[in-house]
């Protein structure tokens, strides 16, 4: 049982969230969902003890409520931050496992918000970095420093090209070098799971972008070759608790 007297929300209240959750168990109230969202998650990376305390209830509701599923995902996407609630998050292990199953089943139905659900599932799997930055590869850019010469390199993966380049303020991407996508056999870990899931669900464009993201690029300045995902994740991975 949750001791709500110790679970403050973003307004430092401890009594309003359980009331809202109880109401939402009985009826689907847009007004209650809106208030609950404001109380559990603020902008950027802020989440509060009441958010983790509410997670099991949100997961129970998620099978029949889009709002519950989205709010649970928003909370988990912020679980990498310095929230001081490690014990509360640990208590949610079972709920998070169930949430992963629910999200995976929902992806198989090919929902219109497929990418948002995909990113929520990444967060539920603990892949906070890719959950935060993964796009749909229509016009995606990843910026990193070459590990050999430290020059700033832009990686473009989208409808306008799949290349590494030096970005010039006036000229745009110059000295472009084509990316070297990974083969399916070369993928492992998160990249392999992401690629296989996208293919399973018929999202070929997403899968095609993933093999480029987890492939290799050539630095336009020094011609060294590096793994894009490894270098980008190393430079941009969020600081975990």
PDB file of C-alpha atoms in Angstrom:
ATOM      1  CA  UNK A   1       0.000   0.000   0.000  1.00  0.00           C
ATOM      2  CA  UNK A   2       1.194   3.496  -0.842  1.00  0.00           C
ATOM      3  CA  UNK A   3       1.663   5.911   2.031  1.00  0.00           C
ATOM      4  CA  UNK A   4       0.368   8.973   0.223  1.00  0.00           C
ATOM      5  CA  UNK A   5       1.183  11.247   3.158  1.00  0.00           C
ATOM      6  CA  UNK A   6       4.814  11.117   1.966  1.00  0.00           C
ATOM      7  CA  UNK A   7       4.170  11.327  -1.784  1.00  0.00           C
ATOM      8  CA  UNK A   8       4.077  14.970  -2.754  1.00  0.00           C
ATOM      9  CA  UNK A   9       3.170  16.111  -6.246  1.00  0.00           C
ATOM     10  CA  UNK A  10       4.520  19.141  -8.096  1.00  0.00           C
ATOM     11  CA  UNK A  11       2.373  21.444  -5.956  1.00  0.00           C
ATOM     12  CA  UNK A  12       3.726  19.769  -2.801  1.00  0.00           C
ATOM     13  CA  UNK A  13       0.263  18.376  -2.077  1.00  0.00           C
ATOM     14  CA  UNK A  14      -0.058  14.818  -0.754  1.00  0.00           C
ATOM     15  CA  UNK A  15      -3.811  14.313  -0.828  1.00  0.00           C
ATOM     16  CA  UNK A  16      -5.007  15.253  -4.314  1.00  0.00           C
ATOM     17  CA  UNK A  17      -3.378  12.568  -6.508  1.00  0.00           C
ATOM     18  CA  UNK A  18      -5.001   9.571  -4.743  1.00  0.00           C
ATOM     19  CA  UNK A  19      -8.380  11.302  -5.062  1.00  0.00           C
ATOM     20  CA  UNK A  20      -7.875  11.784  -8.789  1.00  0.00           C
ATOM     21  CA  UNK A  21      -6.708   8.187  -9.287  1.00  0.00           C
ATOM     22  CA  UNK A  22      -9.740   6.880  -7.413  1.00  0.00           C
ATOM     23  CA  UNK A  23     -12.025   8.963  -9.618  1.00  0.00           C
ATOM     24  CA  UNK A  24     -10.329   7.739 -12.797  1.00  0.00           C
ATOM     25  CA  UNK A  25     -10.736   4.120 -11.698  1.00  0.00           C
ATOM     26  CA  UNK A  26     -14.486   4.767 -11.768  1.00  0.00           C
ATOM     27  CA  UNK A  27     -14.841   7.088 -14.761  1.00  0.00           C
ATOM     28  CA  UNK A  28     -12.809   8.457 -17.642  1.00  0.00           C
ATOM     29  CA  UNK A  29     -12.772  12.170 -16.816  1.00  0.00           C
ATOM     30  CA  UNK A  30     -10.816  14.495 -19.149  1.00  0.00           C
ATOM     31  CA  UNK A  31     -10.685  17.125 -16.405  1.00  0.00           C
ATOM     32  CA  UNK A  32      -9.227  14.652 -13.909  1.00  0.00           C
ATOM     33  CA  UNK A  33      -6.639  13.447 -16.414  1.00  0.00           C
ATOM     34  CA  UNK A  34      -5.578  16.999 -17.168  1.00  0.00           C
ATOM     35  CA  UNK A  35      -5.120  17.866 -13.507  1.00  0.00           C
ATOM     36  CA  UNK A  36      -3.330  14.585 -12.784  1.00  0.00           C
ATOM     37  CA  UNK A  37      -0.871  15.242 -15.589  1.00  0.00           C
ATOM     38  CA  UNK A  38      -0.034  18.683 -14.240  1.00  0.00           C
ATOM     39  CA  UNK A  39       0.463  17.282 -10.762  1.00  0.00           C
ATOM     40  CA  UNK A  40       2.707  14.370 -11.700  1.00  0.00           C
ATOM     41  CA  UNK A  41       4.955  15.719 -14.468  1.00  0.00           C
ATOM     42  CA  UNK A  42       6.241  19.209 -15.153  1.00  0.00           C
ATOM     43  CA  UNK A  43       8.049  20.336 -18.291  1.00  0.00           C
ATOM     44  CA  UNK A  44      11.471  19.047 -19.225  1.00  0.00           C
ATOM     45  CA  UNK A  45      12.774  16.326 -16.872  1.00  0.00           C
ATOM     46  CA  UNK A  46      10.855  16.992 -13.675  1.00  0.00           C
ATOM     47  CA  UNK A  47       8.926  14.141 -12.072  1.00  0.00           C
ATOM     48  CA  UNK A  48       7.812  13.828  -8.461  1.00  0.00           C
ATOM     49  CA  UNK A  49       7.362  11.064  -5.842  1.00  0.00           C
ATOM     50  CA  UNK A  50       3.632  10.982  -6.491  1.00  0.00           C
ATOM     51  CA  UNK A  51       4.407  10.139 -10.125  1.00  0.00           C
ATOM     52  CA  UNK A  52       6.205   6.917  -9.249  1.00  0.00           C
ATOM     53  CA  UNK A  53       3.658   6.104  -6.558  1.00  0.00           C
ATOM     54  CA  UNK A  54       0.904   6.473  -9.150  1.00  0.00           C
ATOM     55  CA  UNK A  55       2.647   4.354 -11.780  1.00  0.00           C
ATOM     56  CA  UNK A  56       1.082   0.974 -10.838  1.00  0.00           C
ATOM     57  CA  UNK A  57      -2.395   2.518 -10.976  1.00  0.00           C
ATOM     58  CA  UNK A  58      -1.653   4.135 -14.328  1.00  0.00           C
ATOM     59  CA  UNK A  59      -0.421   0.828 -15.751  1.00  0.00           C
ATOM     60  CA  UNK A  60      -3.622  -0.893 -14.613  1.00  0.00           C
ATOM     61  CA  UNK A  61      -5.636   1.775 -16.420  1.00  0.00           C
ATOM     62  CA  UNK A  62      -3.399   1.819 -19.493  1.00  0.00           C
ATOM     63  CA  UNK A  63      -5.036  -1.173 -21.159  1.00  0.00           C
ATOM     64  CA  UNK A  64      -8.219   0.846 -21.630  1.00  0.00           C
ATOM     65  CA  UNK A  65      -6.992   4.433 -21.447  1.00  0.00           C
ATOM     66  CA  UNK A  66      -4.748   6.270 -23.898  1.00  0.00           C
ATOM     67  CA  UNK A  67      -4.279   9.040 -21.340  1.00  0.00           C
ATOM     68  CA  UNK A  68      -3.057   6.565 -18.707  1.00  0.00           C
ATOM     69  CA  UNK A  69      -0.641   4.976 -21.149  1.00  0.00           C
ATOM     70  CA  UNK A  70       0.749   8.353 -22.200  1.00  0.00           C
ATOM     71  CA  UNK A  71       1.159   9.613 -18.637  1.00  0.00           C
ATOM     72  CA  UNK A  72       2.881   6.411 -17.500  1.00  0.00           C
ATOM     73  CA  UNK A  73       5.237   6.760 -20.465  1.00  0.00           C
ATOM     74  CA  UNK A  74       5.965  10.406 -19.634  1.00  0.00           C
ATOM     75  CA  UNK A  75       6.907   9.432 -16.082  1.00  0.00           C
ATOM     76  CA  UNK A  76       9.228   6.634 -17.219  1.00  0.00           C
ATOM     77  CA  UNK A  77      10.923   8.840 -19.800  1.00  0.00           C
ATOM     78  CA  UNK A  78      12.054  11.008 -16.881  1.00  0.00           C
ATOM     79  CA  UNK A  79      13.188   8.129 -14.682  1.00  0.00           C
ATOM     80  CA  UNK A  80      16.843   8.712 -15.542  1.00  0.00           C
ATOM     81  CA  UNK A  81      16.880  12.108 -13.826  1.00  0.00           C
ATOM     82  CA  UNK A  82      17.944  13.117 -10.342  1.00  0.00           C
ATOM     83  CA  UNK A  83      14.538  12.679  -8.743  1.00  0.00           C
ATOM     84  CA  UNK A  84      15.671  11.086  -5.467  1.00  0.00           C
ATOM     85  CA  UNK A  85      13.023   8.362  -5.774  1.00  0.00           C
ATOM     86  CA  UNK A  86      15.101   5.280  -6.509  1.00  0.00           C
ATOM     87  CA  UNK A  87      13.274   3.235  -3.869  1.00  0.00           C
ATOM     88  CA  UNK A  88       9.886   4.160  -5.322  1.00  0.00           C
ATOM     89  CA  UNK A  89      11.046   3.284  -8.825  1.00  0.00           C
ATOM     90  CA  UNK A  90      12.362  -0.068  -7.592  1.00  0.00           C
ATOM     91  CA  UNK A  91       8.933  -0.800  -6.119  1.00  0.00           C
ATOM     92  CA  UNK A  92       7.459  -0.362  -9.610  1.00  0.00           C
ATOM     93  CA  UNK A  93       9.429  -3.220 -11.187  1.00  0.00           C
ATOM     94  CA  UNK A  94       6.376  -5.442 -11.662  1.00  0.00           C
ATOM     95  CA  UNK A  95       4.267  -2.589 -13.025  1.00  0.00           C
ATOM     96  CA  UNK A  96       7.011  -1.606 -15.489  1.00  0.00           C
ATOM     97  CA  UNK A  97       7.291  -5.210 -16.693  1.00  0.00           C
ATOM     98  CA  UNK A  98       3.550  -5.271 -17.315  1.00  0.00           C
ATOM     99  CA  UNK A  99       3.759  -1.896 -19.028  1.00  0.00           C
ATOM    100  CA  UNK A 100       6.423  -3.201 -21.413  1.00  0.00           C
ATOM    101  CA  UNK A 101       4.143  -6.080 -22.410  1.00  0.00           C
ATOM    102  CA  UNK A 102       1.204  -3.749 -22.922  1.00  0.00           C
ATOM    103  CA  UNK A 103       3.203  -1.314 -25.043  1.00  0.00           C
ATOM    104  CA  UNK A 104       4.666  -4.076 -27.172  1.00  0.00           C
ATOM    105  CA  UNK A 105       1.191  -5.483 -27.845  1.00  0.00           C
ATOM    106  CA  UNK A 106      -0.040  -1.996 -28.684  1.00  0.00           C
ATOM    107  CA  UNK A 107       2.790  -1.501 -31.179  1.00  0.00           C
ATOM    108  CA  UNK A 108       1.711  -4.646 -33.002  1.00  0.00           C
ATOM    109  CA  UNK A 109      -1.658  -2.994 -33.639  1.00  0.00           C
ATOM    110  CA  UNK A 110       0.258  -0.279 -35.575  1.00  0.00           C
ATOM    111  CA  UNK A 111      -1.261   2.739 -33.806  1.00  0.00           C
ATOM    112  CA  UNK A 112      -1.234   6.187 -35.384  1.00  0.00           C
ATOM    113  CA  UNK A 113       1.094   7.369 -32.604  1.00  0.00           C
ATOM    114  CA  UNK A 114       3.515   4.503 -33.260  1.00  0.00           C
ATOM    115  CA  UNK A 115       6.741   6.467 -32.694  1.00  0.00           C
ATOM    116  CA  UNK A 116       5.522   7.918 -29.376  1.00  0.00           C
ATOM    117  CA  UNK A 117       4.612   4.438 -28.126  1.00  0.00           C
ATOM    118  CA  UNK A 118       7.923   3.073 -29.436  1.00  0.00           C
ATOM    119  CA  UNK A 119       9.800   5.717 -27.462  1.00  0.00           C
ATOM    120  CA  UNK A 120       7.775   4.987 -24.331  1.00  0.00           C
ATOM    121  CA  UNK A 121       8.696   1.313 -24.666  1.00  0.00           C
ATOM    122  CA  UNK A 122      12.354   2.261 -24.972  1.00  0.00           C
ATOM    123  CA  UNK A 123      12.046   4.156 -21.680  1.00  0.00           C
ATOM    124  CA  UNK A 124      10.277   1.193 -20.048  1.00  0.00           C
ATOM    125  CA  UNK A 125      13.214  -0.965 -21.155  1.00  0.00           C
ATOM    126  CA  UNK A 126      15.646   1.494 -19.527  1.00  0.00           C
ATOM    127  CA  UNK A 127      16.864   2.905 -22.860  1.00  0.00           C
ATOM    128  CA  UNK A 128      16.342   6.493 -21.722  1.00  0.00           C
ATOM    129  CA  UNK A 129      18.763   8.033 -24.199  1.00  0.00           C
ATOM    130  CA  UNK A 130      17.196   6.644 -27.371  1.00  0.00           C
ATOM    131  CA  UNK A 131      13.746   7.265 -25.948  1.00  0.00           C
ATOM    132  CA  UNK A 132      14.636  10.947 -25.741  1.00  0.00           C
ATOM    133  CA  UNK A 133      16.281  11.481 -29.134  1.00  0.00           C
ATOM    134  CA  UNK A 134      14.908   8.947 -31.615  1.00  0.00           C
ATOM    135  CA  UNK A 135      12.998  10.541 -34.483  1.00  0.00           C
ATOM    136  CA  UNK A 136      11.041   9.174 -37.426  1.00  0.00           C
ATOM    137  CA  UNK A 137      13.979   9.661 -39.837  1.00  0.00           C
ATOM    138  CA  UNK A 138      12.157  12.004 -42.170  1.00  0.00           C
ATOM    139  CA  UNK A 139      14.519  14.886 -41.353  1.00  0.00           C
ATOM    140  CA  UNK A 140      16.750  13.806 -38.447  1.00  0.00           C
ATOM    141  CA  UNK A 141      20.135  15.260 -37.552  1.00  0.00           C
ATOM    142  CA  UNK A 142      22.603  14.070 -34.932  1.00  0.00           C
ATOM    143  CA  UNK A 143      25.533  16.262 -33.934  1.00  0.00           C
ATOM    144  CA  UNK A 144      28.716  14.858 -32.468  1.00  0.00           C
ATOM    145  CA  UNK A 145      32.453  15.428 -32.302  1.00  0.00           C
ATOM    146  CA  UNK A 146      34.755  13.148 -34.236  1.00  0.00           C
ATOM    147  CA  UNK A 147      36.514  10.899 -31.721  1.00  0.00           C
ATOM    148  CA  UNK A 148      39.777  11.233 -33.665  1.00  0.00           C
ATOM    149  CA  UNK A 149      40.115  14.925 -34.605  1.00  0.00           C
ATOM    150  CA  UNK A 150      37.306  16.454 -32.462  1.00  0.00           C
ATOM    151  CA  UNK A 151      35.765  18.381 -35.368  1.00  0.00           C
ATOM    152  CA  UNK A 152      31.993  18.863 -35.138  1.00  0.00           C
ATOM    153  CA  UNK A 153      30.242  16.422 -37.470  1.00  0.00           C
ATOM    154  CA  UNK A 154      26.587  16.479 -38.503  1.00  0.00           C
ATOM    155  CA  UNK A 155      24.912  13.153 -39.223  1.00  0.00           C
ATOM    156  CA  UNK A 156      21.847  13.461 -41.460  1.00  0.00           C
ATOM    157  CA  UNK A 157      19.363  10.590 -41.731  1.00  0.00           C
ATOM    158  CA  UNK A 158      16.231  11.531 -43.596  1.00  0.00           C
ATOM    159  CA  UNK A 159      14.511  12.406 -46.822  1.00  0.00           C
ATOM    160  CA  UNK A 160      17.223  14.936 -47.704  1.00  0.00           C
ATOM    161  CA  UNK A 161      20.050  12.446 -47.450  1.00  0.00           C
ATOM    162  CA  UNK A 162      21.958  10.012 -45.271  1.00  0.00           C
ATOM    163  CA  UNK A 163      25.403  11.427 -44.799  1.00  0.00           C
ATOM    164  CA  UNK A 164      28.031  12.873 -42.501  1.00  0.00           C
ATOM    165  CA  UNK A 165      29.046  16.460 -43.166  1.00  0.00           C
ATOM    166  CA  UNK A 166      30.555  19.634 -41.789  1.00  0.00           C
ATOM    167  CA  UNK A 167      27.773  22.128 -41.171  1.00  0.00           C
ATOM    168  CA  UNK A 168      28.437  25.620 -42.466  1.00  0.00           C
ATOM    169  CA  UNK A 169      26.222  28.497 -41.288  1.00  0.00           C
ATOM    170  CA  UNK A 170      25.868  29.889 -44.827  1.00  0.00           C
ATOM    171  CA  UNK A 171      26.396  26.864 -47.074  1.00  0.00           C
ATOM    172  CA  UNK A 172      24.634  24.171 -45.082  1.00  0.00           C
ATOM    173  CA  UNK A 173      26.088  20.650 -44.995  1.00  0.00           C
ATOM    174  CA  UNK A 174      29.369  20.595 -46.907  1.00  0.00           C
ATOM    175  CA  UNK A 175      31.878  17.842 -47.740  1.00  0.00           C
ATOM    176  CA  UNK A 176      29.245  15.151 -47.434  1.00  0.00           C
ATOM    177  CA  UNK A 177      30.197  11.505 -47.006  1.00  0.00           C
ATOM    178  CA  UNK A 178      27.612   8.751 -47.436  1.00  0.00           C
ATOM    179  CA  UNK A 179      26.765   6.719 -44.339  1.00  0.00           C
ATOM    180  CA  UNK A 180      27.525   3.005 -44.120  1.00  0.00           C
ATOM    181  CA  UNK A 181      24.392   1.298 -42.768  1.00  0.00           C
ATOM    182  CA  UNK A 182      24.747  -1.774 -40.611  1.00  0.00           C
ATOM    183  CA  UNK A 183      23.439  -5.068 -41.914  1.00  0.00           C
ATOM    184  CA  UNK A 184      20.789  -6.901 -39.922  1.00  0.00           C
ATOM    185  CA  UNK A 185      23.412  -9.453 -38.895  1.00  0.00           C
ATOM    186  CA  UNK A 186      25.705  -6.734 -37.538  1.00  0.00           C
ATOM    187  CA  UNK A 187      23.093  -5.267 -35.210  1.00  0.00           C
ATOM    188  CA  UNK A 188      23.069  -6.265 -31.558  1.00  0.00           C
ATOM    189  CA  UNK A 189      21.525  -5.152 -28.288  1.00  0.00           C
ATOM    190  CA  UNK A 190      19.211  -2.157 -28.473  1.00  0.00           C
ATOM    191  CA  UNK A 191      19.823  -1.569 -32.168  1.00  0.00           C
ATOM    192  CA  UNK A 192      18.843  -5.121 -33.038  1.00  0.00           C
ATOM    193  CA  UNK A 193      15.672  -4.972 -30.921  1.00  0.00           C
ATOM    194  CA  UNK A 194      14.656  -1.601 -32.355  1.00  0.00           C
ATOM    195  CA  UNK A 195      15.205  -2.792 -35.928  1.00  0.00           C
ATOM    196  CA  UNK A 196      13.389  -6.108 -35.497  1.00  0.00           C
ATOM    197  CA  UNK A 197      10.428  -4.453 -33.769  1.00  0.00           C
ATOM    198  CA  UNK A 198      10.037  -1.816 -36.482  1.00  0.00           C
ATOM    199  CA  UNK A 199      10.175  -4.489 -39.191  1.00  0.00           C
ATOM    200  CA  UNK A 200       7.710  -6.701 -37.340  1.00  0.00           C
ATOM    201  CA  UNK A 201       5.214  -3.853 -37.251  1.00  0.00           C
ATOM    202  CA  UNK A 202       5.644  -2.857 -40.880  1.00  0.00           C
ATOM    203  CA  UNK A 203       7.506   0.406 -40.238  1.00  0.00           C
ATOM    204  CA  UNK A 204      10.145  -0.012 -42.920  1.00  0.00           C
ATOM    205  CA  UNK A 205      11.201   3.659 -42.915  1.00  0.00           C
ATOM    206  CA  UNK A 206      11.918   3.526 -39.195  1.00  0.00           C
ATOM    207  CA  UNK A 207      13.813   0.249 -39.574  1.00  0.00           C
ATOM    208  CA  UNK A 208      15.828   1.697 -42.475  1.00  0.00           C
ATOM    209  CA  UNK A 209      16.756   4.729 -40.399  1.00  0.00           C
ATOM    210  CA  UNK A 210      17.836   2.537 -37.493  1.00  0.00           C
ATOM    211  CA  UNK A 211      20.352   0.563 -39.575  1.00  0.00           C
ATOM    212  CA  UNK A 212      21.907   3.892 -40.602  1.00  0.00           C
ATOM    213  CA  UNK A 213      21.898   5.228 -37.034  1.00  0.00           C
ATOM    214  CA  UNK A 214      23.636   2.066 -35.814  1.00  0.00           C
ATOM    215  CA  UNK A 215      25.933   1.996 -38.821  1.00  0.00           C
ATOM    216  CA  UNK A 216      29.170   3.847 -39.509  1.00  0.00           C
ATOM    217  CA  UNK A 217      30.147   7.304 -40.729  1.00  0.00           C
ATOM    218  CA  UNK A 218      33.297   8.861 -42.099  1.00  0.00           C
ATOM    219  CA  UNK A 219      34.609  12.108 -40.656  1.00  0.00           C
ATOM    220  CA  UNK A 220      34.796  14.665 -43.488  1.00  0.00           C
ATOM    221  CA  UNK A 221      37.829  16.271 -41.862  1.00  0.00           C
ATOM    222  CA  UNK A 222      40.173  13.373 -41.073  1.00  0.00           C
ATOM    223  CA  UNK A 223      38.474  10.437 -42.854  1.00  0.00           C
ATOM    224  CA  UNK A 224      38.351   8.306 -39.705  1.00  0.00           C
ATOM    225  CA  UNK A 225      35.401   5.918 -39.530  1.00  0.00           C
ATOM    226  CA  UNK A 226      33.294   5.536 -36.400  1.00  0.00           C
ATOM    227  CA  UNK A 227      30.090   3.894 -35.181  1.00  0.00           C
ATOM    228  CA  UNK A 228      27.435   6.614 -35.114  1.00  0.00           C
ATOM    229  CA  UNK A 229      25.267   5.245 -32.312  1.00  0.00           C
ATOM    230  CA  UNK A 230      28.217   4.498 -30.029  1.00  0.00           C
ATOM    231  CA  UNK A 231      29.745   7.959 -30.427  1.00  0.00           C
ATOM    232  CA  UNK A 232      26.460   9.822 -30.173  1.00  0.00           C
ATOM    233  CA  UNK A 233      25.268   7.891 -27.131  1.00  0.00           C
ATOM    234  CA  UNK A 234      28.627   8.312 -25.400  1.00  0.00           C
ATOM    235  CA  UNK A 235      28.487  12.088 -25.847  1.00  0.00           C
ATOM    236  CA  UNK A 236      24.792  12.625 -25.120  1.00  0.00           C
ATOM    237  CA  UNK A 237      23.668   9.858 -22.797  1.00  0.00           C
ATOM    238  CA  UNK A 238      21.807  11.355 -19.808  1.00  0.00           C
ATOM    239  CA  UNK A 239      23.483  11.241 -16.422  1.00  0.00           C
ATOM    240  CA  UNK A 240      21.669   8.495 -14.560  1.00  0.00           C
ATOM    241  CA  UNK A 241      20.802   8.565 -10.903  1.00  0.00           C
TER     242      UNK A 241
END
